[in-house]
Amino acid sequence: MAVQDISTAALEVYLATRSPEAREQLVLQSVPLVRYLLSRLGITPELGSEYEDLLHQGLLGLIEAVDRYDPQFGTRFSTYAAVRIRGKVLDYLRSVDWMSRTARQRVRAIQKAVEELWLKNQREPTDEEIAAHLKTDVDTVQRGLMDSNRFLLSLDAPTEMDNEDSDLHDRLGDERQIDPQELSLDEELRRQLADAIRTLPEREQLVLSLYYHDELNFKEIGKVLGISESRVCQLHARALINLKVVMSHE
């Protein structure tokens, strides 16, 4: 599902009338976008009641987007709604801090171990090497990777909305007017990211490509690669941790 896949007819009717009925119809037709964005964040129905709580937050973000959207922003409604939805979900995760102290410590220890092993061996460490470095077992490392993937911000997570009254176009800027200096910096960042990705194992590169370029969720990637959804989640987390280490030492 692409972010822009929202009924233009429902949006046009709502913008023309601003009626409660049209508003409700637009919200209902946009609910799949909320579920899609949750899956992109690694949040699935398997979480049970926690998933329902996050779905509720996503729906609140969607309703805010419907009420605040103005086509004069020069931004698609679906893009605007996606930022609002993800921002609401991530703000909620930060506020409740679902990670236990033990899980949080485990994630930080793994990140530190990965960085130390990268610097020592000049390559990505294996799960076994991370476990040996931390004097723990591989299962604990893999649980830490799952925690990291679910609760830490990923590369496609939006920035926080510091000011609820600020318009989206104030944050994104006018896409029709490109600052040459900003464009140069953006191109340099893209180059550094591409170079860093090429240092990763082929399977991690493929997971990133399928997730960010082809927009598959973890379950779909698992079917493509013939591995479990949880293993895809771990590979994705490893790739992000490794990218941060590589880019921070360039």
C-alpha atoms as an extended CHARMM CRD file, in Angstrom:
* protein
*
       250  EXT
         1         1  MET       CA              0.0000000000        0.0000000000        0.0000000000  PROA      1               0.0000000000
         2         2  ALA       CA              1.3720000000        3.3930000000       -0.9580000000  PROA      2               0.0000000000
         3         3  VAL       CA              0.8520000000        6.3160000000        1.3740000000  PROA      3               0.0000000000
         4         4  GLN       CA             -1.1380000000        8.1650000000       -1.2680000000  PROA      4               0.0000000000
         5         5  ASP       CA             -3.7640000000        5.4040000000       -1.6530000000  PROA      5               0.0000000000
         6         6  ILE       CA             -6.6890000000        7.3100000000       -0.1350000000  PROA      6               0.0000000000
         7         7  SER       CA             -9.9460000000        7.9810000000       -1.9480000000  PROA      7               0.0000000000
         8         8  THR       CA             -9.6460000000       11.3470000000       -3.6630000000  PROA      8               0.0000000000
         9         9  ALA       CA            -13.4290000000       11.4160000000       -4.0410000000  PROA      9               0.0000000000
        10        10  ALA       CA            -13.9760000000       11.2530000000       -0.2710000000  PROA      10              0.0000000000
        11        11  LEU       CA            -11.3670000000       13.9520000000        0.2630000000  PROA      11              0.0000000000
        12        12  GLU       CA            -12.8610000000       16.2370000000       -2.3810000000  PROA      12              0.0000000000
        13        13  VAL       CA            -16.3540000000       15.8940000000       -0.9190000000  PROA      13              0.0000000000
        14        14  TYR       CA            -15.0750000000       16.7070000000        2.5550000000  PROA      14              0.0000000000
        15        15  LEU       CA            -13.0640000000       19.7270000000        1.4050000000  PROA      15              0.0000000000
        16        16  ALA       CA            -16.0700000000       21.0350000000       -0.5040000000  PROA      16              0.0000000000
        17        17  THR       CA            -18.6430000000       20.5710000000        2.2770000000  PROA      17              0.0000000000
        18        18  ARG       CA            -16.7850000000       20.1280000000        5.5920000000  PROA      18              0.0000000000
        19        19  SER       CA            -19.8850000000       18.2630000000        6.7100000000  PROA      19              0.0000000000
        20        20  PRO       CA            -19.8010000000       15.7860000000        9.6370000000  PROA      20              0.0000000000
        21        21  GLU       CA            -20.9430000000       13.0230000000        7.2870000000  PROA      21              0.0000000000
        22        22  ALA       CA            -18.1500000000       13.6850000000        4.7820000000  PROA      22              0.0000000000
        23        23  ARG       CA            -15.6370000000       13.9180000000        7.6350000000  PROA      23              0.0000000000
        24        24  GLU       CA            -16.7080000000       10.5400000000        8.9940000000  PROA      24              0.0000000000
        25        25  GLN       CA            -16.5160000000        8.9660000000        5.5380000000  PROA      25              0.0000000000
        26        26  LEU       CA            -12.9870000000       10.2920000000        4.9600000000  PROA      26              0.0000000000
        27        27  VAL       CA            -11.8340000000        9.0040000000        8.3450000000  PROA      27              0.0000000000
        28        28  LEU       CA            -13.3360000000        5.5580000000        7.7300000000  PROA      28              0.0000000000
        29        29  GLN       CA            -11.7590000000        5.2760000000        4.2850000000  PROA      29              0.0000000000
        30        30  SER       CA             -8.3820000000        6.2950000000        5.7350000000  PROA      30              0.0000000000
        31        31  VAL       CA             -8.2760000000        3.6910000000        8.5380000000  PROA      31              0.0000000000
        32        32  PRO       CA             -6.2350000000        1.2470000000        6.3770000000  PROA      32              0.0000000000
        33        33  LEU       CA             -3.5120000000        3.9170000000        6.2480000000  PROA      33              0.0000000000
        34        34  VAL       CA             -3.2810000000        3.8140000000       10.0550000000  PROA      34              0.0000000000
        35        35  ARG       CA             -2.9180000000        0.0220000000       10.0880000000  PROA      35              0.0000000000
        36        36  TYR       CA             -0.3590000000        0.1890000000        7.2910000000  PROA      36              0.0000000000
        37        37  LEU       CA              1.7720000000        2.7550000000        9.1250000000  PROA      37              0.0000000000
        38        38  LEU       CA              1.6500000000        0.7040000000       12.3280000000  PROA      38              0.0000000000
        39        39  SER       CA              2.9380000000       -2.3180000000       10.4180000000  PROA      39              0.0000000000
        40        40  ARG       CA              5.7300000000       -0.1530000000        8.9880000000  PROA      40              0.0000000000
        41        41  LEU       CA              6.7750000000        0.6000000000       12.5630000000  PROA      41              0.0000000000
        42        42  GLY       CA              6.8450000000       -3.1090000000       13.3990000000  PROA      42              0.0000000000
        43        43  ILE       CA              3.6160000000       -2.8640000000       15.4080000000  PROA      43              0.0000000000
        44        44  THR       CA              1.3460000000       -5.8140000000       14.6440000000  PROA      44              0.0000000000
        45        45  PRO       CA             -1.9210000000       -7.2630000000       16.0360000000  PROA      45              0.0000000000
        46        46  GLU       CA              0.1370000000       -9.9540000000       17.7830000000  PROA      46              0.0000000000
        47        47  LEU       CA              0.7710000000       -7.3420000000       20.5060000000  PROA      47              0.0000000000
        48        48  GLY       CA             -2.8530000000       -7.7670000000       21.5880000000  PROA      48              0.0000000000
        49        49  SER       CA             -4.1990000000       -4.9740000000       23.7790000000  PROA      49              0.0000000000
        50        50  GLU       CA             -1.0370000000       -2.9300000000       23.2240000000  PROA      50              0.0000000000
        51        51  TYR       CA             -1.7700000000       -2.9470000000       19.4940000000  PROA      51              0.0000000000
        52        52  GLU       CA             -5.2940000000       -1.6880000000       20.1500000000  PROA      52              0.0000000000
        53        53  ASP       CA             -3.9030000000        1.1650000000       22.2660000000  PROA      53              0.0000000000
        54        54  LEU       CA             -1.5320000000        2.1660000000       19.4750000000  PROA      54              0.0000000000
        55        55  LEU       CA             -4.2380000000        1.8120000000       16.8400000000  PROA      55              0.0000000000
        56        56  HSD       CA             -6.3520000000        4.2050000000       18.9100000000  PROA      56              0.0000000000
        57        57  GLN       CA             -3.4890000000        6.7140000000       18.9870000000  PROA      57              0.0000000000
        58        58  GLY       CA             -3.0710000000        6.3790000000       15.2360000000  PROA      58              0.0000000000
        59        59  LEU       CA             -6.7670000000        7.0500000000       14.7240000000  PROA      59              0.0000000000
        60        60  LEU       CA             -6.5040000000       10.1720000000       16.8810000000  PROA      60              0.0000000000
        61        61  GLY       CA             -3.6520000000       11.3320000000       14.6590000000  PROA      61              0.0000000000
        62        62  LEU       CA             -5.7700000000       10.6320000000       11.5850000000  PROA      62              0.0000000000
        63        63  ILE       CA             -8.6880000000       12.6520000000       12.9560000000  PROA      63              0.0000000000
        64        64  GLU       CA             -6.3390000000       15.5520000000       13.7260000000  PROA      64              0.0000000000
        65        65  ALA       CA             -5.0580000000       15.3690000000       10.1540000000  PROA      65              0.0000000000
        66        66  VAL       CA             -8.5860000000       15.4510000000        8.7310000000  PROA      66              0.0000000000
        67        67  ASP       CA             -9.5300000000       18.4430000000       10.8900000000  PROA      67              0.0000000000
        68        68  ARG       CA             -6.3360000000       20.4280000000       10.2460000000  PROA      68              0.0000000000
        69        69  TYR       CA             -5.6130000000       19.6700000000        6.6040000000  PROA      69              0.0000000000
        70        70  ASP       CA             -5.6050000000       22.5540000000        4.1560000000  PROA      70              0.0000000000
        71        71  PRO       CA             -4.8200000000       21.9040000000        0.4620000000  PROA      71              0.0000000000
        72        72  GLN       CA             -3.0050000000       25.2400000000        0.4080000000  PROA      72              0.0000000000
        73        73  PHE       CA             -0.2020000000       23.4660000000        2.2750000000  PROA      73              0.0000000000
        74        74  GLY       CA              0.8320000000       22.1500000000       -1.1320000000  PROA      74              0.0000000000
        75        75  THR       CA              1.1360000000       18.6550000000        0.3660000000  PROA      75              0.0000000000
        76        76  ARG       CA             -0.9460000000       15.5400000000       -0.3280000000  PROA      76              0.0000000000
        77        77  PHE       CA             -3.4700000000       14.7380000000        2.3780000000  PROA      77              0.0000000000
        78        78  SER       CA             -2.0520000000       11.2220000000        2.6840000000  PROA      78              0.0000000000
        79        79  THR       CA              1.4490000000       12.5800000000        3.2990000000  PROA      79              0.0000000000
        80        80  TYR       CA              0.1660000000       15.0680000000        5.8660000000  PROA      80              0.0000000000
        81        81  ALA       CA             -1.9350000000       12.3800000000        7.5580000000  PROA      81              0.0000000000
        82        82  ALA       CA              0.9980000000        9.9390000000        7.6650000000  PROA      82              0.0000000000
        83        83  VAL       CA              3.1420000000       12.4410000000        9.5740000000  PROA      83              0.0000000000
        84        84  ARG       CA              0.3290000000       13.1520000000       12.0380000000  PROA      84              0.0000000000
        85        85  ILE       CA             -0.4390000000        9.4620000000       12.5700000000  PROA      85              0.0000000000
        86        86  ARG       CA              3.1490000000        8.3370000000       13.0740000000  PROA      86              0.0000000000
        87        87  GLY       CA              3.9100000000       11.3540000000       15.2370000000  PROA      87              0.0000000000
        88        88  LYS       CA              0.9600000000       10.5560000000       17.5090000000  PROA      88              0.0000000000
        89        89  VAL       CA              1.9650000000        6.9060000000       17.8440000000  PROA      89              0.0000000000
        90        90  LEU       CA              5.6370000000        7.6510000000       18.5180000000  PROA      90              0.0000000000
        91        91  ASP       CA              4.8270000000       10.3960000000       21.0210000000  PROA      91              0.0000000000
        92        92  TYR       CA              2.6090000000        7.9250000000       22.8690000000  PROA      92              0.0000000000
        93        93  LEU       CA              5.3340000000        5.2800000000       22.9100000000  PROA      93              0.0000000000
        94        94  ARG       CA              7.7790000000        7.7950000000       24.3670000000  PROA      94              0.0000000000
        95        95  SER       CA              5.2990000000        8.9750000000       26.9880000000  PROA      95              0.0000000000
        96        96  VAL       CA              4.4070000000        5.5280000000       28.3300000000  PROA      96              0.0000000000
        97        97  ASP       CA              7.9280000000        4.0910000000       27.8760000000  PROA      97              0.0000000000
        98        98  TRP       CA              6.8000000000        0.4950000000       27.3860000000  PROA      98              0.0000000000
        99        99  MET       CA             10.3180000000       -0.8330000000       27.5950000000  PROA      99              0.0000000000
       100       100  SER       CA             11.2050000000       -2.2120000000       30.9840000000  PROA      100             0.0000000000
       101       101  ARG       CA             14.4550000000       -1.0640000000       32.5570000000  PROA      101             0.0000000000
       102       102  THR       CA             15.9470000000       -4.4790000000       31.7900000000  PROA      102             0.0000000000
       103       103  ALA       CA             14.9220000000       -4.3190000000       28.1180000000  PROA      103             0.0000000000
       104       104  ARG       CA             16.2260000000       -0.7650000000       27.7750000000  PROA      104             0.0000000000
       105       105  GLN       CA             19.5600000000       -1.7210000000       29.3190000000  PROA      105             0.0000000000
       106       106  ARG       CA             19.7580000000       -4.7350000000       27.0110000000  PROA      106             0.0000000000
       107       107  VAL       CA             19.2190000000       -2.5690000000       23.9210000000  PROA      107             0.0000000000
       108       108  ARG       CA             21.8570000000       -0.0490000000       24.9840000000  PROA      108             0.0000000000
       109       109  ALA       CA             24.3270000000       -2.8000000000       25.8180000000  PROA      109             0.0000000000
       110       110  ILE       CA             23.8400000000       -4.3920000000       22.3910000000  PROA      110             0.0000000000
       111       111  GLN       CA             24.3010000000       -1.0740000000       20.6060000000  PROA      111             0.0000000000
       112       112  LYS       CA             27.4930000000       -0.3980000000       22.5500000000  PROA      112             0.0000000000
       113       113  ALA       CA             28.7690000000       -3.9290000000       21.9070000000  PROA      113             0.0000000000
       114       114  VAL       CA             28.1220000000       -3.6150000000       18.1720000000  PROA      114             0.0000000000
       115       115  GLU       CA             30.0710000000       -0.3570000000       18.0430000000  PROA      115             0.0000000000
       116       116  GLU       CA             33.0130000000       -1.7600000000       20.0200000000  PROA      116             0.0000000000
       117       117  LEU       CA             33.1670000000       -4.9140000000       17.8960000000  PROA      117             0.0000000000
       118       118  TRP       CA             32.9210000000       -2.9000000000       14.6710000000  PROA      118             0.0000000000
       119       119  LEU       CA             35.8890000000       -0.7790000000       15.7390000000  PROA      119             0.0000000000
       120       120  LYS       CA             37.8700000000       -3.8450000000       16.7860000000  PROA      120             0.0000000000
       121       121  ASN       CA             37.1690000000       -6.1240000000       13.8040000000  PROA      121             0.0000000000
       122       122  GLN       CA             36.2220000000       -3.5860000000       11.0880000000  PROA      122             0.0000000000
       123       123  ARG       CA             33.1830000000       -5.6510000000       10.1430000000  PROA      123             0.0000000000
       124       124  GLU       CA             29.6930000000       -6.4140000000       11.3610000000  PROA      124             0.0000000000
       125       125  PRO       CA             29.6940000000       -8.6690000000       14.4320000000  PROA      125             0.0000000000
       126       126  THR       CA             27.6130000000      -11.8400000000       14.4880000000  PROA      126             0.0000000000
       127       127  ASP       CA             24.9590000000      -12.5460000000       17.1040000000  PROA      127             0.0000000000
       128       128  GLU       CA             27.3470000000      -15.0560000000       18.6590000000  PROA      128             0.0000000000
       129       129  GLU       CA             30.1480000000      -12.4830000000       18.8860000000  PROA      129             0.0000000000
       130       130  ILE       CA             27.8220000000       -9.9300000000       20.4700000000  PROA      130             0.0000000000
       131       131  ALA       CA             26.6670000000      -12.5490000000       22.9780000000  PROA      131             0.0000000000
       132       132  ALA       CA             30.2550000000      -13.5090000000       23.8350000000  PROA      132             0.0000000000
       133       133  HSD       CA             31.2270000000       -9.8460000000       24.2070000000  PROA      133             0.0000000000
       134       134  LEU       CA             28.3380000000       -9.2810000000       26.6240000000  PROA      134             0.0000000000
       135       135  LYS       CA             28.8440000000      -12.6500000000       28.3560000000  PROA      135             0.0000000000
       136       136  THR       CA             25.2710000000      -13.6520000000       27.6280000000  PROA      136             0.0000000000
       137       137  ASP       CA             23.4410000000      -16.0150000000       25.2620000000  PROA      137             0.0000000000
       138       138  VAL       CA             22.3040000000      -15.5350000000       21.6700000000  PROA      138             0.0000000000
       139       139  ASP       CA             18.6080000000      -15.6370000000       22.6150000000  PROA      139             0.0000000000
       140       140  THR       CA             19.1050000000      -12.6140000000       24.8790000000  PROA      140             0.0000000000
       141       141  VAL       CA             20.8290000000      -10.7410000000       22.0510000000  PROA      141             0.0000000000
       142       142  GLN       CA             18.0100000000      -11.5490000000       19.6410000000  PROA      142             0.0000000000
       143       143  ARG       CA             15.3890000000      -10.4140000000       22.1590000000  PROA      143             0.0000000000
       144       144  GLY       CA             17.3210000000       -7.1740000000       22.4820000000  PROA      144             0.0000000000
       145       145  LEU       CA             17.2720000000       -6.7160000000       18.7170000000  PROA      145             0.0000000000
       146       146  MET       CA             13.5000000000       -7.2110000000       18.7230000000  PROA      146             0.0000000000
       147       147  ASP       CA             13.1380000000       -4.5910000000       21.4630000000  PROA      147             0.0000000000
       148       148  SER       CA             15.4010000000       -2.2140000000       19.5750000000  PROA      148             0.0000000000
       149       149  ASN       CA             13.4930000000       -2.5980000000       16.3280000000  PROA      149             0.0000000000
       150       150  ARG       CA             10.0860000000       -2.0820000000       17.8940000000  PROA      150             0.0000000000
       151       151  PHE       CA             10.7160000000        0.8300000000       20.1920000000  PROA      151             0.0000000000
       152       152  LEU       CA             13.6400000000        2.8560000000       18.8370000000  PROA      152             0.0000000000
       153       153  LEU       CA             13.0890000000        5.3430000000       16.0420000000  PROA      153             0.0000000000
       154       154  SER       CA             13.7760000000        3.8520000000       12.6200000000  PROA      154             0.0000000000
       155       155  LEU       CA             15.1290000000        5.6240000000        9.5660000000  PROA      155             0.0000000000
       156       156  ASP       CA             11.6680000000        6.3970000000        8.2450000000  PROA      156             0.0000000000
       157       157  ALA       CA             10.2760000000        7.7460000000       11.5420000000  PROA      157             0.0000000000
       158       158  PRO       CA              9.2070000000       11.3780000000       11.3510000000  PROA      158             0.0000000000
       159       159  THR       CA             10.4810000000       14.1310000000       13.5880000000  PROA      159             0.0000000000
       160       160  GLU       CA              8.3900000000       15.0660000000       16.6100000000  PROA      160             0.0000000000
       161       161  MET       CA              5.7710000000       17.7570000000       16.2220000000  PROA      161             0.0000000000
       162       162  ASP       CA              7.0190000000       20.2300000000       18.7680000000  PROA      162             0.0000000000
       163       163  ASN       CA              4.2360000000       22.6930000000       18.0390000000  PROA      163             0.0000000000
       164       164  GLU       CA              0.7790000000       21.2850000000       17.4600000000  PROA      164             0.0000000000
       165       165  ASP       CA             -0.2900000000       24.4900000000       15.7140000000  PROA      165             0.0000000000
       166       166  SER       CA              2.5170000000       24.4670000000       13.1740000000  PROA      166             0.0000000000
       167       167  ASP       CA              1.6070000000       23.6340000000        9.5960000000  PROA      167             0.0000000000
       168       168  LEU       CA              3.2410000000       20.7420000000        7.8220000000  PROA      168             0.0000000000
       169       169  HSD       CA              4.5670000000       22.9710000000        5.0650000000  PROA      169             0.0000000000
       170       170  ASP       CA              6.4590000000       24.9760000000        7.7050000000  PROA      170             0.0000000000
       171       171  ARG       CA              8.4100000000       21.8030000000        8.5120000000  PROA      171             0.0000000000
       172       172  LEU       CA              8.8400000000       20.4060000000        5.0310000000  PROA      172             0.0000000000
       173       173  GLY       CA              9.4100000000       23.7200000000        3.2900000000  PROA      173             0.0000000000
       174       174  ASP       CA              8.1130000000       24.6650000000       -0.1210000000  PROA      174             0.0000000000
       175       175  GLU       CA              8.9620000000       21.7100000000       -2.3610000000  PROA      175             0.0000000000
       176       176  ARG       CA              8.8540000000       24.0070000000       -5.3950000000  PROA      176             0.0000000000
       177       177  GLN       CA             11.6870000000       26.1940000000       -4.0840000000  PROA      177             0.0000000000
       178       178  ILE       CA             14.9150000000       24.2640000000       -3.5580000000  PROA      178             0.0000000000
       179       179  ASP       CA             17.7730000000       25.7820000000       -1.6010000000  PROA      179             0.0000000000
       180       180  PRO       CA             20.9730000000       24.7860000000       -3.5010000000  PROA      180             0.0000000000
       181       181  GLN       CA             22.9440000000       24.5340000000       -0.2500000000  PROA      181             0.0000000000
       182       182  GLU       CA             20.3390000000       22.2720000000        1.3540000000  PROA      182             0.0000000000
       183       183  LEU       CA             20.2090000000       20.1770000000       -1.8220000000  PROA      183             0.0000000000
       184       184  SER       CA             23.9890000000       19.7540000000       -1.6990000000  PROA      184             0.0000000000
       185       185  LEU       CA             23.8620000000       18.6440000000        1.9410000000  PROA      185             0.0000000000
       186       186  ASP       CA             21.0130000000       16.2440000000        1.1660000000  PROA      186             0.0000000000
       187       187  GLU       CA             22.9500000000       14.6950000000       -1.7060000000  PROA      187             0.0000000000
       188       188  GLU       CA             26.0110000000       14.2890000000        0.5220000000  PROA      188             0.0000000000
       189       189  LEU       CA             23.9250000000       12.5460000000        3.1890000000  PROA      189             0.0000000000
       190       190  ARG       CA             22.4490000000       10.2370000000        0.5590000000  PROA      190             0.0000000000
       191       191  ARG       CA             25.9400000000        9.3880000000       -0.6640000000  PROA      191             0.0000000000
       192       192  GLN       CA             27.1350000000        8.6140000000        2.8650000000  PROA      192             0.0000000000
       193       193  LEU       CA             24.0730000000        6.4740000000        3.5220000000  PROA      193             0.0000000000
       194       194  ALA       CA             24.5210000000        4.5660000000        0.2550000000  PROA      194             0.0000000000
       195       195  ASP       CA             28.1890000000        3.9360000000        1.0860000000  PROA      195             0.0000000000
       196       196  ALA       CA             27.2550000000        2.7370000000        4.5780000000  PROA      196             0.0000000000
       197       197  ILE       CA             24.5650000000        0.3870000000        3.2510000000  PROA      197             0.0000000000
       198       198  ARG       CA             27.0970000000       -1.2240000000        0.9200000000  PROA      198             0.0000000000
       199       199  THR       CA             29.1410000000       -2.2890000000        3.9630000000  PROA      199             0.0000000000
       200       200  LEU       CA             26.2550000000       -4.4080000000        5.2650000000  PROA      200             0.0000000000
       201       201  PRO       CA             25.7890000000       -8.1130000000        4.5390000000  PROA      201             0.0000000000
       202       202  GLU       CA             23.7560000000       -8.8020000000        1.4140000000  PROA      202             0.0000000000
       203       203  ARG       CA             20.7180000000      -10.0750000000        3.3280000000  PROA      203             0.0000000000
       204       204  GLU       CA             20.5190000000       -6.9270000000        5.4710000000  PROA      204             0.0000000000
       205       205  GLN       CA             20.8270000000       -4.7800000000        2.3540000000  PROA      205             0.0000000000
       206       206  LEU       CA             17.9490000000       -6.7300000000        0.8300000000  PROA      206             0.0000000000
       207       207  VAL       CA             15.7790000000       -6.3050000000        3.9360000000  PROA      207             0.0000000000
       208       208  LEU       CA             16.3440000000       -2.5350000000        3.8690000000  PROA      208             0.0000000000
       209       209  SER       CA             15.5600000000       -2.3950000000        0.1530000000  PROA      209             0.0000000000
       210       210  LEU       CA             12.3580000000       -4.4060000000        0.4920000000  PROA      210             0.0000000000
       211       211  TYR       CA             11.2510000000       -2.3990000000        3.5300000000  PROA      211             0.0000000000
       212       212  TYR       CA             12.1110000000        1.1620000000        2.4920000000  PROA      212             0.0000000000
       213       213  HSD       CA             12.0610000000        0.9900000000       -1.3050000000  PROA      213             0.0000000000
       214       214  ASP       CA              9.4190000000       -1.6560000000       -2.0230000000  PROA      214             0.0000000000
       215       215  GLU       CA              7.4580000000       -0.7950000000        1.1580000000  PROA      215             0.0000000000
       216       216  LEU       CA              6.8580000000       -4.3930000000        2.2150000000  PROA      216             0.0000000000
       217       217  ASN       CA              6.1500000000       -5.1070000000        5.8650000000  PROA      217             0.0000000000
       218       218  PHE       CA              8.1310000000       -7.6300000000        7.9170000000  PROA      218             0.0000000000
       219       219  LYS       CA              5.6780000000      -10.4620000000        7.2970000000  PROA      219             0.0000000000
       220       220  GLU       CA              5.8010000000       -9.9250000000        3.5260000000  PROA      220             0.0000000000
       221       221  ILE       CA              9.6010000000       -9.7130000000        3.5590000000  PROA      221             0.0000000000
       222       222  GLY       CA              9.7070000000      -12.9680000000        5.5050000000  PROA      222             0.0000000000
       223       223  LYS       CA              7.7110000000      -14.6950000000        2.7670000000  PROA      223             0.0000000000
       224       224  VAL       CA             10.0550000000      -13.3310000000        0.0910000000  PROA      224             0.0000000000
       225       225  LEU       CA             13.1860000000      -14.4690000000        1.9400000000  PROA      225             0.0000000000
       226       226  GLY       CA             11.7270000000      -17.6860000000        3.3390000000  PROA      226             0.0000000000
       227       227  ILE       CA             12.3680000000      -16.7210000000        6.9700000000  PROA      227             0.0000000000
       228       228  SER       CA             10.1730000000      -15.8580000000        9.9430000000  PROA      228             0.0000000000
       229       229  GLU       CA              8.7590000000      -12.4040000000       10.5810000000  PROA      229             0.0000000000
       230       230  SER       CA             10.6890000000      -12.2210000000       13.8590000000  PROA      230             0.0000000000
       231       231  ARG       CA             13.9500000000      -12.9540000000       12.0320000000  PROA      231             0.0000000000
       232       232  VAL       CA             13.2260000000      -10.1500000000        9.5580000000  PROA      232             0.0000000000
       233       233  CYS       CA             12.6180000000       -7.8720000000       12.5290000000  PROA      233             0.0000000000
       234       234  GLN       CA             16.0240000000       -8.8220000000       13.9680000000  PROA      234             0.0000000000
       235       235  LEU       CA             17.7960000000       -8.3110000000       10.6360000000  PROA      235             0.0000000000
       236       236  HSD       CA             16.1770000000       -4.9010000000       10.2450000000  PROA      236             0.0000000000
       237       237  ALA       CA             17.2830000000       -3.8840000000       13.7380000000  PROA      237             0.0000000000
       238       238  ARG       CA             20.8310000000       -5.1020000000       13.1170000000  PROA      238             0.0000000000
       239       239  ALA       CA             20.9820000000       -3.1720000000        9.8550000000  PROA      239             0.0000000000
       240       240  LEU       CA             19.8960000000        0.0750000000       11.5190000000  PROA      240             0.0000000000
       241       241  ILE       CA             22.3250000000       -0.3170000000       14.4180000000  PROA      241             0.0000000000
       242       242  ASN       CA             25.1500000000       -1.1150000000       12.0030000000  PROA      242             0.0000000000
       243       243  LEU       CA             24.3100000000        1.8620000000        9.7940000000  PROA      243             0.0000000000
       244       244  LYS       CA             24.4210000000        4.2180000000       12.7620000000  PROA      244             0.0000000000
       245       245  VAL       CA             27.8080000000        2.8460000000       13.7970000000  PROA      245             0.0000000000
       246       246  VAL       CA             29.2820000000        3.0780000000       10.2960000000  PROA      246             0.0000000000
       247       247  MET       CA             27.9620000000        6.5820000000        9.6120000000  PROA      247             0.0000000000
       248       248  SER       CA             29.0590000000        7.9140000000       12.9950000000  PROA      248             0.0000000000
       249       249  HSD       CA             32.6550000000        6.8860000000       12.2630000000  PROA      249             0.0000000000
       250       250  GLU       CA             32.9200000000        8.1230000000        8.6810000000  PROA      250             0.0000000000
